mmCIF file of C-alpha atoms in Angstrom:
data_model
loop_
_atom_site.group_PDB
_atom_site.id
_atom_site.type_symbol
_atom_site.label_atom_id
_atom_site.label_comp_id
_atom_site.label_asym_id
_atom_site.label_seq_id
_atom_site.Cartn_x
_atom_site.Cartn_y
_atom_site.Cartn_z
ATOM 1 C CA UNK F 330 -10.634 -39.154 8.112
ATOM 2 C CA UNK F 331 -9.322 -35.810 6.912
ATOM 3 C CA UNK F 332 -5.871 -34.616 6.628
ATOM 4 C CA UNK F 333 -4.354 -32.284 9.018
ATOM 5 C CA UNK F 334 -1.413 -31.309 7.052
ATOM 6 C CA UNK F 335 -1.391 -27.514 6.068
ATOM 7 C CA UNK F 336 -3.268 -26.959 2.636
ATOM 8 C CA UNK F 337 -1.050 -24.427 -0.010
ATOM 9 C CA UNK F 338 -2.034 -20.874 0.426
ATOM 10 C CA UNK F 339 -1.725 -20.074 -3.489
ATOM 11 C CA UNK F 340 -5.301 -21.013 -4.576
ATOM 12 C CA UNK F 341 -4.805 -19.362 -8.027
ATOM 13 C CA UNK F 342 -4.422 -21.109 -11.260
ATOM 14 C CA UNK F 343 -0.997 -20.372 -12.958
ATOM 15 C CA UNK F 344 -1.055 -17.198 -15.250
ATOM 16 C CA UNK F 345 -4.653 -16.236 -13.330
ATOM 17 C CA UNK F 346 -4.708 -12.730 -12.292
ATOM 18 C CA UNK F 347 -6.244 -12.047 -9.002
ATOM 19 C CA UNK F 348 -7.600 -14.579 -6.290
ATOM 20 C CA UNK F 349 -5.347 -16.387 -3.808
ATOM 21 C CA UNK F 350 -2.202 -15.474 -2.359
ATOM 22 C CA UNK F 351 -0.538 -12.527 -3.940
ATOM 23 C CA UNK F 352 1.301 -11.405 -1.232
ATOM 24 C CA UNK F 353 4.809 -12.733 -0.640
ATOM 25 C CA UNK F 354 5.838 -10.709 1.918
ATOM 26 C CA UNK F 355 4.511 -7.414 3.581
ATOM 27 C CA UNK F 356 7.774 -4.613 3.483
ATOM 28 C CA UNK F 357 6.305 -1.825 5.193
ATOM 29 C CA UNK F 358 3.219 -0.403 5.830
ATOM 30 C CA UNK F 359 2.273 3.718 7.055
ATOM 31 C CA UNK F 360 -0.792 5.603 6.947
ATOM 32 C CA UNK F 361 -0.364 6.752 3.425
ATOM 33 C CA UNK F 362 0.788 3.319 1.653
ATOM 34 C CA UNK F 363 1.935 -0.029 1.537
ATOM 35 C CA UNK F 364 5.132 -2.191 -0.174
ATOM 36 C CA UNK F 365 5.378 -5.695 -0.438
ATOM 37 C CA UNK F 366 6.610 -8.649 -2.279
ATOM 38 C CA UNK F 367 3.766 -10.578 -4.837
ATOM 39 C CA UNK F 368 4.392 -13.094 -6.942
ATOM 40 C CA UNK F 369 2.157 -10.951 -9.823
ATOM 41 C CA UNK F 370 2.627 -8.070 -11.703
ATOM 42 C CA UNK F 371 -0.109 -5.440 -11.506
ATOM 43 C CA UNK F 372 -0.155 -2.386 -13.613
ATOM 44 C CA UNK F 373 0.215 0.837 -12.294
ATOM 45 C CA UNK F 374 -2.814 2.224 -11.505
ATOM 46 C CA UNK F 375 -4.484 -0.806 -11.217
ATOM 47 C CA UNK F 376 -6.826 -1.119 -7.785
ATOM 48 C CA UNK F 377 -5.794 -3.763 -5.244
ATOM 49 C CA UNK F 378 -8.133 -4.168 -2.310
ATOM 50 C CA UNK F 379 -6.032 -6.375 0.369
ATOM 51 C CA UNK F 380 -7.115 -8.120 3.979
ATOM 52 C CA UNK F 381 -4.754 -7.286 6.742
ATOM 53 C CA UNK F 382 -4.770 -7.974 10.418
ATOM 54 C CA UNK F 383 -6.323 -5.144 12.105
ATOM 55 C CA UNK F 384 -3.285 -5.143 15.062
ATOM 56 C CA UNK F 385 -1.211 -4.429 12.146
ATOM 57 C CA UNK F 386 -2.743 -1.528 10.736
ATOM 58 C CA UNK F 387 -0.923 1.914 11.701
ATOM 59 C CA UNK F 388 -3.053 3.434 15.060
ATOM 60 C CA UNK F 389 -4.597 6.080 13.046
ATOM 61 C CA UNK F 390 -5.464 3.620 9.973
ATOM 62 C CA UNK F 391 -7.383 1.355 12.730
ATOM 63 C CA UNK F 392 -9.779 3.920 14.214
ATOM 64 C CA UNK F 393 -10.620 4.388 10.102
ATOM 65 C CA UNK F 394 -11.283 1.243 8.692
ATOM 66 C CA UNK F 395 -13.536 -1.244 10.247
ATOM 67 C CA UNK F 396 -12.289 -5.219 10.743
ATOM 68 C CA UNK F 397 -15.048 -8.094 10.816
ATOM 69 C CA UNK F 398 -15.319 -10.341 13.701
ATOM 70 C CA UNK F 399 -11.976 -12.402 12.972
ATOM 71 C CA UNK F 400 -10.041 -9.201 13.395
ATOM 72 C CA UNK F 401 -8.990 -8.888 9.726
ATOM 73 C CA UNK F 402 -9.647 -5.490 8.007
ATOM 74 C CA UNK F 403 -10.081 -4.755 4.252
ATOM 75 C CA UNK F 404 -8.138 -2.021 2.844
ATOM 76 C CA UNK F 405 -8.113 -0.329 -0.862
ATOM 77 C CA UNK F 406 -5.284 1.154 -2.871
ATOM 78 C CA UNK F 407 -4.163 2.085 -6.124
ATOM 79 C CA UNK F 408 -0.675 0.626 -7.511
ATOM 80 C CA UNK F 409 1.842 3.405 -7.377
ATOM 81 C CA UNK F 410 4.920 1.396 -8.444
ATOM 82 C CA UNK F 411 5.632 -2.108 -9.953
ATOM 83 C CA UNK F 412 9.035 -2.757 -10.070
ATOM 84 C CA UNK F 413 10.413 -6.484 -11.136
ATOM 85 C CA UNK F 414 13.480 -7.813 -8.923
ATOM 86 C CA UNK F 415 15.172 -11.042 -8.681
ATOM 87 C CA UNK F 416 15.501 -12.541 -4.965
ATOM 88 C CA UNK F 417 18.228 -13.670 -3.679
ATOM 89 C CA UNK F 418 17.360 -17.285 -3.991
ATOM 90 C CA UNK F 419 16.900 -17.114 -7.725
ATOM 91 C CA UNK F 420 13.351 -16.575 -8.393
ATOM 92 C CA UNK F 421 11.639 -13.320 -9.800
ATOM 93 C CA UNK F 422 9.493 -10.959 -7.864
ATOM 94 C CA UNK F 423 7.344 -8.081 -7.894
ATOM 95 C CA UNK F 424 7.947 -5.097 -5.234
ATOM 96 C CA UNK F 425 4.178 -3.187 -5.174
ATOM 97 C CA UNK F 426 3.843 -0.243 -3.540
ATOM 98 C CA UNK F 427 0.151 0.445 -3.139
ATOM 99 C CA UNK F 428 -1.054 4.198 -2.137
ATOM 100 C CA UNK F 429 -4.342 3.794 0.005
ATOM 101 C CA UNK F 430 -7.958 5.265 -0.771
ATOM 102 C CA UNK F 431 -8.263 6.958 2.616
ATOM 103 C CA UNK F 432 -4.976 8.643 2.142
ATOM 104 C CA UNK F 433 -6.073 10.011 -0.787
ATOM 105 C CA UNK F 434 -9.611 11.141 0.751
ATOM 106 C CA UNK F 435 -8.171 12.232 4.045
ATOM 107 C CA UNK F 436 -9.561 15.663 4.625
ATOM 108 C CA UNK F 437 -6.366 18.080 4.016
ATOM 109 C CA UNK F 438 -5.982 20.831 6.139
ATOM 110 C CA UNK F 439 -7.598 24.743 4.794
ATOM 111 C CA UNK F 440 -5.573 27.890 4.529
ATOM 112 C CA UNK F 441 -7.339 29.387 7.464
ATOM 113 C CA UNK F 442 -5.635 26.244 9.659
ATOM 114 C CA UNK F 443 -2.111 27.167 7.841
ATOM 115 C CA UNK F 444 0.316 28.788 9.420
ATOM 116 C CA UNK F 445 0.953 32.157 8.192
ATOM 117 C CA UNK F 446 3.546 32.737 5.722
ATOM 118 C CA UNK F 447 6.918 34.165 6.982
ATOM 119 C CA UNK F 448 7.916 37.474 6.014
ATOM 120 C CA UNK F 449 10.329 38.285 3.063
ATOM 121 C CA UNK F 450 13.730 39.059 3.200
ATOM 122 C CA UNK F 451 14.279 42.333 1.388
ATOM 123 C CA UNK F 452 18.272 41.362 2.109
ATOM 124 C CA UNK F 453 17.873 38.126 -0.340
ATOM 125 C CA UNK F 454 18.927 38.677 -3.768
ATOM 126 C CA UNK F 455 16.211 38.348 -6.643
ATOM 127 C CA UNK F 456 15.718 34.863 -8.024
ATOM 128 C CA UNK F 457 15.159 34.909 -11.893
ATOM 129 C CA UNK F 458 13.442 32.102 -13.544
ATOM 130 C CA UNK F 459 15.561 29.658 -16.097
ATOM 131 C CA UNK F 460 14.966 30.279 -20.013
#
């Protein structure tokens, strides 16, 4: 007969890098990025690629990145910031904060769609560059 009780969500091996669970707890998310909590540490620079719940993507993330039939979506970043904290409870942490590939290949707007630039102020004094 097989057990119905809930089977641990950290499939890793201790002092294993990648696989499993990393994710603690998801801080924020935005178009551009995403923080959370992991129990490893991940150098900066390093390339995460994470599955999230489509419903939780940002509305203009979702029209971007396509989800499989379950509804979960895989999304790619680059680590931006690694920093370790203790938690309140005692045990050590990792805050990640992960800047995403299509932020980074989003197409930027040219100067032609720029506003134009506002006209100077002959009133303002000269600014001088520091020696």
């Amino acid at each position: 007969m097989a057990s119905k009780r809930q089977q641990p969500q950290d499939t890793s091996p201790p002092n294993a890098r990648g696989g499993g669970q990393i994710i603690v707890k998801l801080c924020g998310m935005s178009e551009a990025g995403i923080t959370f909590w992991s129990r490893h540490q991940f150098d900066v620079a390093a390339e995460l690629q994470l599955r999230v719940r489509r419903e939780a993507l940002p509305a203009a993330l979702r029209e971007s990145i396509k989800s499989d039939d379950h509804g979960w979506a895989s999304v790619r970043g680059f680590v931006v910031e690694c920093r370790a904290v203790r938690r309140a409870n005692g045990a050590t942490a990792f805050r990640i904060s992960l800047v995403l590939d299509v932020a980074l290949t989003a197409p930027r707007p040219s100067l032609r769609d720029m506003p134009p630039p506002l006209p100077m102020c002959h009133a303002a004094p000269r600014v001088f560059g520091l020696n």
